[in-house]
């Protein structure tokens, strides 16, 4: 299967290229992601309109499935309900092969979900205490103030492009999935068989900690 990805962050697209290189999903090829100016607080129809040009490009590249990635940010919707309402707009306009994944609450929440690998980045030194690692392992990374957390862990503050790329070169997708429900949703949509029952996987992972 050939999967195309449309994301809502320009800096994020460059980092996602590195992250997807670390995926190992049998019989799945993930194309380099494309950016679209999709705003989380827009209506589903507005999000569809913003993505339409990218859909045409990915369809032309022969993608069997397209994944739309968008932040939840400060929206109060359940991520699943938000994703479903956006996906319905795509499906109603003939794009049945589109799946929507809502990042809870942002791309950076996925980055902080693997704090151990974050410490291994070569370019920057992150000051991360064991208590924070334990907190994320016990409670998950979704809904944390991830950008503030990153800003406070590295001298000079976090760079949404440079630092995100370096983190994605070392991050372990399995550990991220263990600590982020929204990332498990991404892995499931991408076709990783380990995450077909993502809630059960999270429960088992917590019990074994």
Coordinates of C-alpha atoms in Angstrom, one line a residue:
X1 CA 0.0 0.0 0.0
X2 CA 1.2 3.5 -0.8
X3 CA 0.2 6.2 1.7
X4 CA 0.2 9.9 1.2
X5 CA 0.2 12.4 4.1
X6 CA -1.1 15.9 4.4
X7 CA 0.0 17.9 7.5
X8 CA -0.9 21.3 8.9
X9 CA 2.5 22.5 9.8
X10 CA 5.3 23.6 7.4
X11 CA 8.1 22.9 9.9
X12 CA 6.4 19.7 10.9
X13 CA 6.5 18.3 7.3
X14 CA 10.3 18.3 7.3
X15 CA 10.3 16.5 10.7
X16 CA 7.7 13.9 9.6
X17 CA 10.0 12.8 6.8
X18 CA 12.5 11.7 9.4
X19 CA 9.9 10.2 11.6
X20 CA 8.4 8.1 8.8
X21 CA 11.8 6.7 8.0
X22 CA 11.7 5.1 11.4
X23 CA 8.4 3.3 10.8
X24 CA 8.6 -0.4 9.8
X25 CA 5.2 -1.4 8.5
X26 CA 5.1 -4.4 6.3
X27 CA 3.9 -3.8 2.7
X28 CA 3.4 -0.1 3.3
X29 CA 5.3 2.8 1.6
X30 CA 4.8 6.3 3.1
X31 CA 5.3 9.2 0.7
X32 CA 7.0 12.4 1.8
X33 CA 4.3 14.5 3.5
X34 CA 2.8 17.6 2.0
X35 CA 1.8 20.8 3.8
X36 CA -1.7 22.4 3.6
X37 CA -2.8 25.4 5.4
X38 CA -5.5 23.6 7.5
X39 CA -6.6 25.4 10.6
X40 CA -7.8 23.3 13.6
X41 CA -10.7 25.8 14.4
X42 CA -11.9 25.9 10.8
X43 CA -15.0 24.0 9.7
X44 CA -14.6 20.5 8.1
X45 CA -15.5 22.0 4.7
X46 CA -12.8 24.7 5.1
X47 CA -10.3 22.0 6.0
X48 CA -11.3 20.0 3.0
X49 CA -10.9 23.0 0.7
X50 CA -7.4 23.8 2.1
X51 CA -6.3 20.2 1.4
X52 CA -7.9 19.7 -2.0
X53 CA -4.8 20.7 -4.0
X54 CA -2.6 18.3 -2.1
X55 CA -5.2 15.5 -2.5
X56 CA -4.8 15.9 -6.3
X57 CA -1.0 15.7 -6.1
X58 CA -1.1 12.5 -4.0
X59 CA -3.8 10.9 -6.1
X60 CA -1.6 11.6 -9.1
X61 CA 1.3 9.8 -7.3
X62 CA -0.9 6.7 -7.0
X63 CA -1.6 6.8 -3.2
X64 CA -4.1 4.2 -2.1
X65 CA -4.7 5.9 1.2
X66 CA -4.3 9.5 2.3
X67 CA -3.8 10.5 6.0
X68 CA -4.7 14.1 7.0
X69 CA -2.9 15.2 10.1
X70 CA -4.2 18.2 12.1
X71 CA -3.7 19.5 15.5
X72 CA -6.4 19.6 18.1
X73 CA -4.8 22.6 19.8
X74 CA -7.4 24.3 22.2
X75 CA -10.5 22.7 20.7
X76 CA -12.6 21.0 23.4
X77 CA -13.9 18.2 21.0
X78 CA -13.0 14.6 21.6
X79 CA -10.2 13.9 19.2
X80 CA -12.1 11.0 17.7
X81 CA -15.2 13.1 17.1
X82 CA -13.2 15.9 15.6
X83 CA -11.5 13.4 13.3
X84 CA -14.8 11.8 12.3
X85 CA -16.5 15.1 11.5
X86 CA -13.5 16.2 9.3
X87 CA -13.3 12.8 7.6
X88 CA -17.0 12.9 6.8
X89 CA -16.5 16.1 4.8
X90 CA -13.8 14.4 2.7
X91 CA -15.9 11.3 2.2
X92 CA -19.0 13.3 1.2
X93 CA -17.0 14.9 -1.6
X94 CA -15.7 11.6 -3.1
X95 CA -12.5 11.2 -1.1
X96 CA -13.3 7.8 0.5
X97 CA -9.6 6.9 0.9
X98 CA -8.9 9.8 3.3
X99 CA -8.4 9.1 7.0
X100 CA -8.0 11.9 9.5
X101 CA -5.7 11.8 12.6
X102 CA -6.0 14.5 15.2
X103 CA -2.7 15.2 17.0
X104 CA -3.6 15.6 20.7
X105 CA -2.8 18.4 21.2
X106 CA 0.0 19.1 18.7
X107 CA 2.9 17.5 16.9
X108 CA 5.2 18.3 19.8
X109 CA 3.1 16.0 22.1
X110 CA 4.4 13.1 20.0
X111 CA 8.0 14.3 20.4
X112 CA 7.8 14.4 24.2
X113 CA 6.2 11.0 24.3
X114 CA 9.7 9.5 24.1
X115 CA 11.8 11.5 26.5
X116 CA 14.6 8.9 26.8
X117 CA 15.3 9.1 23.0
X118 CA 15.1 12.9 23.3
X119 CA 18.1 12.8 25.6
X120 CA 20.1 11.0 22.9
X121 CA 19.9 13.8 20.3
X122 CA 23.4 14.8 19.2
X123 CA 22.7 18.4 18.3
X124 CA 21.3 19.6 21.6
X125 CA 21.5 18.8 25.3
X126 CA 18.1 18.3 26.9
X127 CA 17.8 18.6 30.7
X128 CA 15.1 15.9 31.5
X129 CA 14.5 14.7 35.0
X130 CA 13.4 11.1 35.7
X131 CA 10.3 12.3 37.3
X132 CA 9.1 13.7 34.0
X133 CA 9.9 10.5 32.2
X134 CA 7.9 8.6 34.8
X135 CA 5.0 11.0 34.6
X136 CA 4.7 10.6 30.8
X137 CA 5.0 6.8 31.1
X138 CA 2.3 6.6 33.7
X139 CA -0.2 9.3 32.4
X140 CA 0.7 9.7 28.7
X141 CA 1.9 12.7 26.7
X142 CA -1.4 13.8 25.1
X143 CA -2.8 17.0 26.6
X144 CA 0.5 18.1 28.0
X145 CA 1.8 21.6 27.3
X146 CA 4.5 20.1 25.1
X147 CA 6.0 23.2 23.5
X148 CA 6.4 24.8 26.9
X149 CA 7.9 21.6 28.2
X150 CA 10.5 21.5 25.4
X151 CA 11.3 25.2 25.8
X152 CA 12.1 24.6 29.5
X153 CA 14.3 21.5 28.7
X154 CA 16.8 23.0 26.3
X155 CA 19.0 26.1 26.4
X156 CA 17.7 28.9 24.1
X157 CA 14.3 27.3 23.8
X158 CA 12.8 24.9 21.3
X159 CA 13.0 25.3 17.5
X160 CA 9.9 24.0 15.8
X161 CA 11.9 23.1 12.7
X162 CA 15.5 22.4 13.7
X163 CA 14.9 20.6 16.9
X164 CA 11.9 18.7 15.7
X165 CA 13.9 17.3 12.8
X166 CA 16.7 16.2 15.1
X167 CA 14.3 14.6 17.6
X168 CA 12.6 12.7 14.9
X169 CA 15.9 11.2 13.8
X170 CA 16.2 9.3 17.1
X171 CA 12.7 8.9 18.5
X172 CA 11.4 5.4 18.9
X173 CA 7.9 5.1 17.3
X174 CA 7.0 2.2 19.6
X175 CA 7.7 4.2 22.7
X176 CA 5.8 7.2 21.3
X177 CA 2.9 5.0 20.6
X178 CA 3.1 3.5 24.1
X179 CA 2.6 7.0 25.6
X180 CA 0.3 8.7 23.1
X181 CA -3.2 7.5 22.2
X182 CA -3.3 9.9 19.2
X183 CA 0.0 8.4 17.8
X184 CA -1.4 4.9 18.2
X185 CA -4.3 6.0 16.1
X186 CA -1.8 7.1 13.4
X187 CA 0.0 3.8 13.6
X188 CA -3.3 1.9 13.2
X189 CA -4.3 4.1 10.3
X190 CA -0.9 3.5 8.7
X191 CA -1.6 -0.3 8.8
X192 CA 0.6 -1.4 11.7
X193 CA -1.1 -4.6 12.9
X194 CA 0.1 -4.1 16.5
X195 CA -2.2 -1.1 17.0
X196 CA -5.5 -2.5 15.7
X197 CA -6.7 -2.7 19.3
X198 CA -4.9 0.4 20.6
X199 CA -6.8 0.8 23.9
X200 CA -6.0 -2.7 25.0
X201 CA -2.4 -2.2 24.0
X202 CA -2.1 0.9 26.2
X203 CA -3.7 -0.9 29.1
X204 CA -1.3 -3.8 28.9
X205 CA 1.7 -1.5 28.6
X206 CA 0.7 0.4 31.7
X207 CA 0.2 -2.8 33.7
X208 CA 3.6 -4.1 32.7
X209 CA 5.4 -0.8 33.7

